[in-house]
Coordinates of N, CA and C and ligand atoms in Angstrom, one line a residue:
X275 N 94.7 110.1 115.1 CA 96.1 109.9 114.5 C 97.0 109.3 115.5
X276 N 97.8 108.3 115.1 CA 98.8 107.7 116.0 C 100.1 108.4 115.7
X277 N 100.8 108.9 116.7 CA 102.0 109.6 116.5 C 103.2 108.6 116.3
X278 N 104.4 109.2 116.0 CA 105.6 108.4 115.7 C 106.0 107.5 116.9
X279 N 106.0 108.2 118.1 CA 106.4 107.4 119.3 C 105.4 106.3 119.6
X280 N 104.1 106.6 119.4 CA 103.0 105.6 119.6 C 103.2 104.4 118.6
X281 N 103.5 104.7 117.4 CA 103.8 103.7 116.4 C 105.0 102.8 116.8
X282 N 106.0 103.4 117.3 CA 107.2 102.7 117.7 C 106.9 101.8 118.9
X283 N 106.0 102.3 119.8 CA 105.6 101.5 121.0 C 104.8 100.3 120.6
X284 N 103.9 100.5 119.6 CA 103.1 99.4 119.1 C 103.9 98.3 118.4
X285 N 104.9 98.8 117.6 CA 105.8 97.9 116.9 C 106.6 97.0 117.9
X286 N 107.0 97.7 119.0 CA 107.8 97.0 120.0 C 106.9 95.9 120.7
X287 N 105.7 96.3 121.0 CA 104.8 95.3 121.7 C 104.5 94.1 120.8
X288 N 104.3 94.4 119.5 CA 104.0 93.4 118.5 C 105.2 92.4 118.4
X289 N 106.4 93.0 118.3 CA 107.6 92.1 118.2 C 107.8 91.3 119.5
X290 N 107.4 91.9 120.7 CA 107.5 91.1 121.9 C 106.5 90.0 122.0
X291 N 105.3 90.2 121.4 CA 104.3 89.2 121.4 C 104.8 88.0 120.6
X292 N 105.4 88.3 119.4 CA 105.9 87.2 118.6 C 107.0 86.4 119.3
X293 N 107.9 87.2 119.9 CA 109.0 86.6 120.5 C 108.7 85.7 121.7
X294 N 107.9 86.3 122.6 CA 107.6 85.6 123.9 C 106.5 84.6 123.8
X295 N 105.3 85.1 123.2 CA 104.1 84.3 123.3 C 104.0 83.3 122.1
X296 N 104.7 83.5 121.0 CA 104.6 82.6 119.9 C 105.9 81.8 119.7
X297 N 107.1 82.4 119.4 CA 108.3 81.7 119.3 C 108.7 81.1 120.6
X298 N 108.4 81.8 121.7 CA 108.7 81.3 123.1 C 108.0 80.0 123.4
X299 N 106.9 79.7 122.7 CA 106.2 78.5 122.9 C 106.5 77.6 121.7
X300 N 105.5 77.0 121.0 CA 105.8 76.1 120.0 C 105.4 76.5 118.6
X301 N 105.4 77.8 118.3 CA 105.1 78.3 117.0 C 106.4 78.5 116.2
X302 N 106.5 77.6 115.2 CA 107.7 77.6 114.4 C 107.5 77.9 112.9
X303 N 106.3 77.9 112.4 CA 106.0 78.2 111.0 C 106.4 79.6 110.7
X304 N 107.5 79.8 109.9 CA 108.0 81.2 109.6 C 107.0 82.1 109.0
X305 N 106.1 81.6 108.2 CA 105.1 82.4 107.5 C 104.0 82.9 108.6
X306 N 103.7 82.1 109.5 CA 102.8 82.5 110.6 C 103.4 83.6 111.4
X307 N 104.7 83.4 111.8 CA 105.4 84.4 112.6 C 105.6 85.7 111.9
X308 N 105.8 85.6 110.6 CA 106.0 86.9 109.8 C 104.7 87.7 109.7
X309 N 103.6 87.0 109.5 CA 102.3 87.7 109.3 C 101.9 88.3 110.6
X310 N 102.0 87.5 111.7 CA 101.6 88.0 113.0 C 102.5 89.1 113.5
X311 N 103.7 89.2 113.0 CA 104.6 90.2 113.3 C 104.4 91.5 112.6
X312 N 103.4 91.4 111.6 CA 103.2 92.6 110.7 C 101.8 93.1 110.9
X313 N 100.8 92.2 111.1 CA 99.4 92.7 111.1 C 99.1 93.5 112.4
X314 N 98.3 94.6 112.2 CA 98.0 95.5 113.3 C 96.8 95.0 114.1
X315 N 97.1 94.1 115.1 CA 96.0 93.5 115.9 C 95.2 94.6 116.6
X316 N 95.8 95.8 116.9 CA 95.1 96.8 117.6 C 93.9 97.3 116.8
X317 N 94.0 97.2 115.5 CA 92.9 97.6 114.6 C 91.6 96.8 114.8
X318 N 91.8 95.6 115.4 CA 90.7 94.6 115.5 C 90.0 94.6 116.9
X319 N 90.6 95.3 117.8 CA 90.0 95.3 119.2 C 89.3 96.6 119.4
X320 N 88.3 96.6 120.3 CA 87.6 97.9 120.6 C 88.6 98.9 121.1
X321 N 88.5 100.2 120.8 CA 89.4 101.2 121.2 C 89.8 101.1 122.7
X322 N 88.8 100.8 123.6 CA 89.1 100.8 125.0 C 90.1 99.7 125.4
X323 N 90.3 98.7 124.5 CA 91.3 97.6 124.8 C 92.5 97.7 123.9
X324 N 92.7 98.8 123.1 CA 93.8 98.9 122.2 C 95.1 98.7 122.9
X325 N 95.2 99.2 124.2 CA 96.5 99.2 124.9 C 96.8 97.7 125.3
X326 N 95.8 96.8 125.2 CA 96.1 95.4 125.6 C 96.1 94.5 124.4
X327 N 96.2 95.1 123.2 CA 96.1 94.3 121.9 C 97.1 93.2 121.8
X328 N 98.3 93.4 122.4 CA 99.4 92.4 122.2 C 99.6 91.6 123.5
X329 N 98.7 91.7 124.4 CA 98.8 90.8 125.6 C 98.3 89.4 125.1
X330 N 98.8 88.3 125.7 CA 98.4 87.0 125.3 C 97.1 86.5 126.0
X331 N 96.0 87.3 125.8 CA 94.8 86.8 126.3 C 93.6 87.2 125.4
X332 N 92.5 86.5 125.5 CA 91.3 87.0 124.7 C 90.8 88.3 125.2
X333 N 90.1 89.1 124.4 CA 89.6 90.4 124.8 C 88.1 90.5 124.3
X334 N 87.2 91.2 125.0 CA 85.9 91.3 124.6 C 85.8 92.1 123.3
X335 N 84.9 91.7 122.3 CA 84.7 92.4 121.1 C 83.2 92.8 120.9
X336 N 82.4 92.6 122.0 CA 81.0 92.9 121.9 C 80.1 91.7 121.7
X337 N 78.8 91.8 121.9 CA 77.8 90.8 121.9 C 78.2 89.5 122.6
X338 N 79.0 89.6 123.7 CA 79.4 88.5 124.5 C 80.5 87.6 123.8
X339 N 81.1 88.1 122.8 CA 82.2 87.3 122.1 C 83.6 87.9 122.4
X340 N 84.6 87.1 122.0 CA 86.0 87.5 122.3 C 86.8 87.3 121.1
X341 N 87.9 88.2 121.0 CA 88.9 87.9 120.0 C 89.9 86.9 120.7
X342 N 90.3 85.9 119.9 CA 91.1 84.8 120.5 C 92.5 85.3 120.9
X343 N 93.1 84.7 121.9 CA 94.4 85.1 122.3 C 95.4 84.8 121.1
X344 N 96.5 85.7 121.0 CA 97.4 85.5 119.8 C 98.0 84.1 119.7
X345 N 98.4 83.5 120.8 CA 99.0 82.2 120.7 C 98.1 81.2 120.1
X346 N 96.8 81.2 120.4 CA 95.8 80.2 119.9 C 95.6 80.5 118.4
X347 N 95.6 81.8 118.0 CA 95.4 82.1 116.6 C 96.6 81.5 115.8
X348 N 97.8 81.7 116.4 CA 99.0 81.2 115.7 C 99.0 79.7 115.6
X349 N 98.6 79.1 116.7 CA 98.6 77.6 116.8 C 97.6 77.0 115.8
X350 N 96.4 77.6 115.8 CA 95.4 77.0 114.8 C 95.9 77.2 113.4
X351 N 96.5 78.4 113.1 CA 96.9 78.7 111.8 C 98.1 77.7 111.4
X352 N 99.0 77.5 112.3 CA 100.1 76.6 112.1 C 99.6 75.2 111.7
X353 N 98.5 74.7 112.5 CA 97.9 73.4 112.3 C 97.4 73.3 110.8
X354 N 97.0 74.4 110.2 CA 96.4 74.3 108.9 C 97.4 74.1 107.8
X355 N 98.7 74.3 108.1 CA 99.8 74.1 107.1 C 99.5 74.7 105.8
X356 N 99.3 76.0 105.8 CA 99.0 76.8 104.6 C 100.2 77.0 103.8
X357 N 100.1 76.9 102.4 CA 101.3 77.2 101.6 C 101.0 78.4 100.7
X358 N 99.7 78.8 100.6 CA 99.4 80.0 99.8 C 98.4 79.7 98.7
X359 N 98.1 78.4 98.4 CA 97.2 78.1 97.3 C 95.8 77.7 97.7
X360 N 95.6 77.7 99.0 CA 94.3 77.1 99.5 C 93.1 78.1 99.6
X361 N 92.0 77.5 99.4 CA 90.7 78.1 99.7 C 90.3 77.7 101.1
X362 N 90.1 78.7 102.0 CA 89.9 78.4 103.4 C 88.5 78.8 103.8
X363 N 87.8 78.0 104.5 CA 86.5 78.3 105.1 C 86.7 78.6 106.6
X364 N 86.3 79.8 107.1 CA 86.5 80.1 108.5 C 85.1 80.3 109.1
X365 N 84.8 79.6 110.2 CA 83.5 79.8 110.9 C 83.7 80.6 112.2
X366 N 83.1 81.8 112.2 CA 83.3 82.7 113.4 C 84.2 83.8 113.1
X367 N 83.8 84.7 112.2 CA 84.6 85.9 111.8 C 85.1 86.7 113.0
X368 N 84.1 86.9 113.9 CA 84.4 87.7 115.1 C 85.0 89.1 114.8
X369 N 86.2 89.4 115.3 CA 86.8 90.6 115.1 C 87.4 90.7 113.7
X370 N 87.7 89.6 113.0 CA 88.3 89.6 111.7 C 89.8 89.4 111.8
X371 N 90.4 89.4 113.0 CA 91.9 89.2 113.1 C 92.4 87.9 112.5
X372 N 91.7 86.8 112.9 CA 92.1 85.5 112.4 C 91.9 85.5 110.9
X373 N 90.8 86.1 110.4 CA 90.5 86.2 109.0 C 91.7 86.8 108.3
X374 N 92.2 87.9 108.9 CA 93.3 88.6 108.2 C 94.6 87.7 108.2
X375 N 94.8 87.0 109.2 CA 96.0 86.1 109.2 C 95.8 85.0 108.1
X376 N 94.6 84.4 108.0 CA 94.4 83.4 107.0 C 94.5 84.0 105.6
X377 N 93.9 85.2 105.4 CA 93.9 85.8 104.0 C 95.3 86.2 103.6
X378 N 96.2 86.4 104.6 CA 97.6 86.7 104.2 C 98.4 85.5 103.8
X379 N 97.8 84.3 104.2 CA 98.6 83.1 104.0 C 98.0 82.1 103.0
X380 N 96.8 82.4 102.6 CA 96.0 81.5 101.7 C 95.6 82.2 100.4
X381 N 95.0 81.5 99.5 CA 94.5 82.1 98.2 C 93.3 83.0 98.5
X382 N 92.3 82.3 99.1 CA 91.0 83.0 99.3 C 90.4 82.5 100.6
X383 N 89.7 83.4 101.4 CA 89.1 83.0 102.6 C 87.6 83.3 102.5
X384 N 86.8 82.3 102.9 CA 85.3 82.4 103.0 C 85.0 82.4 104.5
X385 N 84.4 83.5 105.0 CA 84.2 83.6 106.4 C 82.8 83.8 106.8
X386 N 82.3 83.1 107.8 CA 80.9 83.1 108.2 C 80.8 83.6 109.7
X387 N 79.9 84.5 109.9 CA 79.7 85.0 111.3 C 78.1 85.1 111.5
X388 N 77.7 84.8 112.7 CA 76.2 84.8 113.0 C 75.7 86.2 113.4
X389 N 76.6 87.0 114.0 CA 76.2 88.4 114.4 C 76.5 89.4 113.3
X390 N 75.5 90.1 112.7 CA 75.8 91.0 111.6 C 76.7 92.1 112.1
X391 N 76.5 92.6 113.4 CA 77.3 93.7 113.8 C 78.8 93.4 113.8
X392 N 79.2 92.1 114.2 CA 80.6 91.7 114.1 C 81.1 91.6 112.7
X393 N 80.2 90.9 111.8 CA 80.6 90.7 110.4 C 80.9 92.1 109.8
X394 N 80.0 93.0 110.0 CA 80.1 94.3 109.3 C 81.4 95.1 109.8
X395 N 81.6 95.0 111.1 CA 82.8 95.7 111.6 C 84.1 95.1 111.2
X396 N 84.1 93.7 111.1 CA 85.3 93.0 110.6 C 85.5 93.4 109.1
X397 N 84.4 93.4 108.4 CA 84.6 93.6 106.9 C 85.1 95.1 106.7
X398 N 84.7 96.0 107.6 CA 85.1 97.4 107.3 C 86.6 97.5 107.7
X399 N 87.1 96.8 108.8 CA 88.5 96.9 109.1 C 89.3 96.2 108.0
X400 N 88.9 95.0 107.6 CA 89.6 94.3 106.6 C 89.7 95.0 105.2
X401 N 88.6 95.7 104.8 CA 88.7 96.4 103.6 C 89.6 97.6 103.7
X402 N 89.6 98.3 104.9 CA 90.5 99.4 105.1 C 91.9 99.0 105.1
X403 N 92.2 97.8 105.5 CA 93.6 97.3 105.5 C 94.0 96.7 104.1
X404 N 93.0 96.7 103.2 CA 93.4 96.4 101.8 C 93.1 95.0 101.4
X405 N 92.5 94.1 102.2 CA 92.2 92.7 101.9 C 91.2 92.6 100.8
X406 N 91.5 91.9 99.7 CA 90.5 91.8 98.6 C 90.3 90.3 98.2
X407 N 90.7 89.4 99.1 CA 90.5 88.0 98.8 C 89.7 87.3 99.9
X408 N 88.6 88.0 100.4 CA 87.8 87.5 101.5 C 86.3 87.6 101.0
X409 N 85.6 86.5 101.2 CA 84.1 86.5 101.0 C 83.4 86.4 102.3
X410 N 82.4 87.2 102.6 CA 81.7 87.2 103.8 C 80.3 86.7 103.7
X411 N 79.9 86.0 104.8 CA 78.5 85.5 104.8 C 78.0 85.6 106.3
X412 N 76.8 86.1 106.4 CA 76.2 86.2 107.8 C 75.1 85.0 107.9
X413 N 75.4 84.2 108.9 CA 74.4 83.1 109.1 C 75.0 82.0 110.0
X414 N 74.4 80.8 110.0 CA 74.9 79.7 110.8 C 76.0 78.9 110.1
X415 N 77.2 79.1 110.5 CA 78.3 78.5 109.9 C 78.4 77.0 110.1
X416 N 77.6 76.5 111.1 CA 77.7 75.0 111.4 C 77.1 74.2 110.2
X417 N 76.3 74.9 109.4 CA 75.7 74.3 108.2 C 76.6 74.4 107.0
X418 N 77.7 75.0 107.1 CA 78.7 75.1 106.0 C 78.4 76.4 105.1
X419 N 79.3 76.5 104.1 CA 79.1 77.6 103.1 C 77.9 77.4 102.3
X420 N 77.1 78.4 102.0 CA 75.8 78.2 101.4 C 75.8 77.6 100.0
X421 N 76.9 77.7 99.2 CA 77.0 77.0 97.9 C 77.5 75.6 98.1
X422 N 77.2 74.7 97.2 CA 77.7 73.4 97.3 C 79.2 73.4 96.7
X423 N 80.2 73.2 97.5 CA 81.5 73.2 97.1 C 82.4 72.7 98.2
X424 N 83.7 72.5 97.9 CA 84.6 72.0 99.0 C 85.7 73.1 99.3
X425 N 86.4 72.9 100.4 CA 87.5 73.8 100.8 C 88.7 73.0 101.2
X426 N 89.9 73.6 100.9 CA 91.1 72.9 101.2 C 91.4 72.9 102.7
X427 N 90.9 73.9 103.4 CA 91.1 74.0 104.8 C 89.8 74.6 105.4
X428 N 89.5 74.1 106.7 CA 88.3 74.7 107.4 C 88.8 74.9 108.8
X429 N 88.4 76.1 109.3 CA 88.8 76.5 110.7 C 87.6 76.9 111.4
X430 N 87.3 76.4 112.6 CA 86.2 76.8 113.5 C 86.8 77.6 114.6
X431 N 86.4 78.8 114.9 CA 87.0 79.6 116.0 C 86.0 79.7 117.1
X432 N 85.1 78.7 117.2 CA 84.1 78.6 118.3 C 83.9 77.1 118.5
X433 N 83.6 76.7 119.8 CA 83.6 75.3 120.1 C 82.3 74.6 119.7
X434 N 82.4 73.3 119.4 CA 81.3 72.5 119.0 C 81.3 71.2 119.8
X435 N 80.1 70.6 120.1 CA 80.1 69.3 120.8 C 80.6 68.2 120.0
X436 N 80.5 68.2 118.7 CA 81.1 67.3 117.8 C 81.3 68.0 116.4
X437 N 82.1 67.4 115.6 CA 82.4 68.1 114.3 C 81.2 68.1 113.4
X438 N 80.7 69.3 113.0 CA 79.5 69.3 112.2 C 79.6 68.5 110.9
X439 N 78.7 67.6 110.6 CA 78.8 66.8 109.4 C 78.8 67.7 108.1
X440 N 78.1 68.8 108.0 CA 78.1 69.6 106.8 C 79.6 70.1 106.5
X441 N 80.3 70.3 107.6 CA 81.7 70.8 107.4 C 82.6 69.7 107.0
X442 N 82.4 68.5 107.5 CA 83.2 67.3 107.1 C 82.9 67.1 105.6
X443 N 81.6 67.3 105.2 CA 81.3 67.1 103.8 C 81.9 68.1 102.9
X444 N 82.1 69.3 103.4 CA 82.7 70.4 102.6 C 84.2 70.4 102.6
X445 N 84.8 69.5 103.4 CA 86.3 69.4 103.4 C 86.8 68.6 102.2
X446 N 87.7 69.2 101.4 CA 88.2 68.6 100.2 C 89.1 67.4 100.6
X447 N 89.2 66.5 99.6 CA 90.1 65.3 99.9 C 91.5 65.9 100.0
X448 N 92.3 65.4 101.0 CA 93.6 66.0 101.2 C 93.6 67.2 102.1
X449 N 92.4 67.6 102.6 CA 92.2 68.8 103.4 C 92.4 68.6 104.9
X450 N 92.5 69.8 105.6 CA 92.6 69.8 107.0 C 91.5 70.7 107.6
X451 N 90.9 70.2 108.7 CA 89.9 71.0 109.4 C 90.4 71.1 110.9
X452 N 90.4 72.3 111.4 CA 90.9 72.5 112.8 C 89.7 73.0 113.6
X453 N 89.5 72.4 114.8 CA 88.3 72.7 115.5 C 88.4 72.4 117.0
X454 N 87.9 73.3 117.9 CA 87.8 73.0 119.3 C 86.5 72.1 119.6
X455 N 86.7 70.9 120.1 CA 85.5 70.0 120.3 C 85.4 69.7 121.8
X456 N 84.2 69.8 122.4 CA 84.0 69.4 123.7 C 82.8 69.9 124.3
X457 N 82.8 70.3 125.6 CA 81.7 70.8 126.3 C 81.7 72.4 126.2
X458 N 80.7 73.0 126.8 CA 80.7 74.5 126.8 C 81.9 75.1 127.6
X459 N 82.4 74.4 128.6 CA 83.4 75.0 129.4 C 84.8 74.5 129.1
X460 N 85.0 73.4 128.5 CA 86.4 72.9 128.2 C 86.4 72.0 126.9
X461 N 87.4 72.3 126.1 CA 87.4 71.5 124.9 C 88.9 71.1 124.5
X462 N 89.0 70.2 123.5 CA 90.2 69.8 123.0 C 90.3 70.4 121.5
X463 N 91.4 71.0 121.2 CA 91.6 71.5 119.9 C 92.1 70.3 119.1
X464 N 91.4 70.0 118.0 CA 91.8 68.8 117.2 C 92.0 69.2 115.7
X465 N 92.9 68.4 115.1 CA 93.2 68.5 113.7 C 92.6 67.3 113.0
X466 N 91.7 67.6 112.0 CA 91.0 66.5 111.3 C 91.5 66.5 109.9
X467 N 91.8 65.3 109.4 CA 92.3 65.2 108.0 C 91.4 64.2 107.2
X468 N 91.3 64.6 105.9 CA 90.5 63.7 105.1 C 91.4 63.2 104.0
X469 N 91.6 61.9 103.9 CA 92.5 61.4 102.8 C 91.8 60.2 102.2
X470 N 91.7 60.2 100.9 CA 91.0 59.1 100.1 C 89.6 58.9 100.8
X471 N 89.0 59.9 101.2 CA 87.6 59.8 101.8 C 87.6 59.4 103.3
X472 N 88.8 59.1 103.8 CA 88.9 58.6 105.2 C 89.3 59.7 106.1
X473 N 88.5 59.8 107.3 CA 88.7 60.9 108.3 C 89.6 60.4 109.4
X474 N 90.7 61.1 109.7 CA 91.5 60.8 110.9 C 91.5 62.1 111.8
X475 N 91.6 61.9 113.1 CA 91.5 63.0 114.0 C 92.7 63.0 115.0
X476 N 93.4 64.1 115.1 CA 94.6 64.1 116.1 C 94.3 65.2 117.1
X477 N 94.6 64.9 118.4 CA 94.4 66.0 119.4 C 95.6 67.0 119.3
X478 N 95.4 68.3 119.6 CA 96.4 69.3 119.6 C 96.7 69.7 121.0
X479 N 95.7 70.3 121.7 CA 95.9 70.7 123.1 C 94.5 71.0 123.7
X480 N 94.5 71.1 125.0 CA 93.2 71.5 125.7 C 93.0 73.0 125.4
X481 N 91.8 73.5 125.4 CA 91.5 74.9 125.1 C 90.2 75.3 125.6
X482 N 89.9 76.6 125.6 CA 88.6 77.1 126.0 C 88.1 78.2 125.0
X483 N 87.1 77.9 124.2 CA 86.6 78.9 123.3 C 85.1 79.2 123.6
X484 N 84.6 80.3 123.0 CA 83.2 80.6 123.2 C 82.5 79.5 122.3
X485 N 81.2 79.3 122.6 CA 80.5 78.2 121.9 C 80.0 78.6 120.6
X486 N 79.9 77.7 119.6 CA 79.3 77.9 118.4 C 77.8 77.6 118.5
X487 N 77.0 78.6 118.2 CA 75.6 78.4 118.4 C 75.0 78.2 117.1
X488 N 74.3 77.0 116.9 CA 73.7 76.7 115.6 C 73.2 75.3 115.5
X489 N 72.7 75.0 114.3 CA 72.0 73.7 114.1 C 72.9 72.5 114.5
X490 N 74.2 72.6 114.1 CA 75.2 71.5 114.5 C 76.2 71.9 115.6
X491 N 75.8 73.0 116.3 CA 76.6 73.4 117.4 C 75.8 73.3 118.7
X492 N 76.0 74.3 119.6 CA 75.2 74.3 120.9 C 73.9 75.1 120.7
X493 N 72.9 74.8 121.5 CA 71.7 75.6 121.5 C 72.0 77.0 122.0
X494 N 71.2 78.0 121.7 CA 71.4 79.4 122.1 C 71.1 79.5 123.6
Ligands
LIG738 N1 88.4 84.4 115.2 C1 87.6 85.3 116.0 C2 87.0 84.6 117.1 C3 85.7 85.2 117.6 S1 84.9 84.2 118.8 C4 88.5 86.4 116.6 O1 89.6 86.1 116.9 O2 88.0 87.6 116.7 C5 83.9 83.1 117.8 C6 82.9 83.7 116.9 O3 82.1 82.7 116.4 C7 82.0 84.8 117.5 O4 82.1 86.0 116.8 C8 80.6 84.2 117.4 O5 79.6 85.1 117.2 C9 80.8 83.3 116.1 N2 79.8 82.2 116.0 C10 79.3 81.5 117.0 N3 78.4 80.6 116.4 C11 78.4 80.8 115.1 C12 77.8 80.1 114.0 N4 76.9 79.1 114.1 N5 78.1 80.6 112.8 C13 79.0 81.6 112.6 N6 79.6 82.2 113.6 C14 79.4 81.8 114.8

């Protein structure tokens, strides 16, 4: 049980994160700021790291993976320009925190994770928090969602050497795909748009993500 004073402390840390690490940089989308000012990030990190839940850095979540730093979660979400009607495909469920941000801002989220222990733990936290607009799949997300369909937005939360073709194929016309592309040690976050079947790519910023391991990602 978390006491009243503890709740007040967490609320203050969350407000400080939004103010200094998001608004203090270039996060301006009011919907992203509102959601990240409300979601309990501490519920998504292992108990040993709960006191660092609002620090602006990645934290270990097990099996060699990390929960992304809050600023990067906010930046990637802002790049997706969500209005609330979108179906979003997320590759790399991890802790489920980014999934929660997306599910709060879009119509439905389809999320893929390769480690079943992470997928199961994320699903249990997200159900406990009341999310009922998320579909889960365990497998290689570089091959896309297992059904033949398209998505309005696609987000990869792990790095790829090049944008996987199956994901470009599953991006709807008028859609946006955000992905870190590069080597295992350093990447560029890029925003990919599809319009009238034509693909354009814009750089966002340099970044460093864990690698996406899969058929269209890096080898294990
Ligand atoms: N958004 C998550 C980020 C987790 S790190 C969070 O903030 O918690 C990236 C995640 O991608 C890891 O959980 C990793 O296991 C997963 N991943 C790596 N390769 C994958 C693949 N081919 N398919 C699905 N998930 C993958």
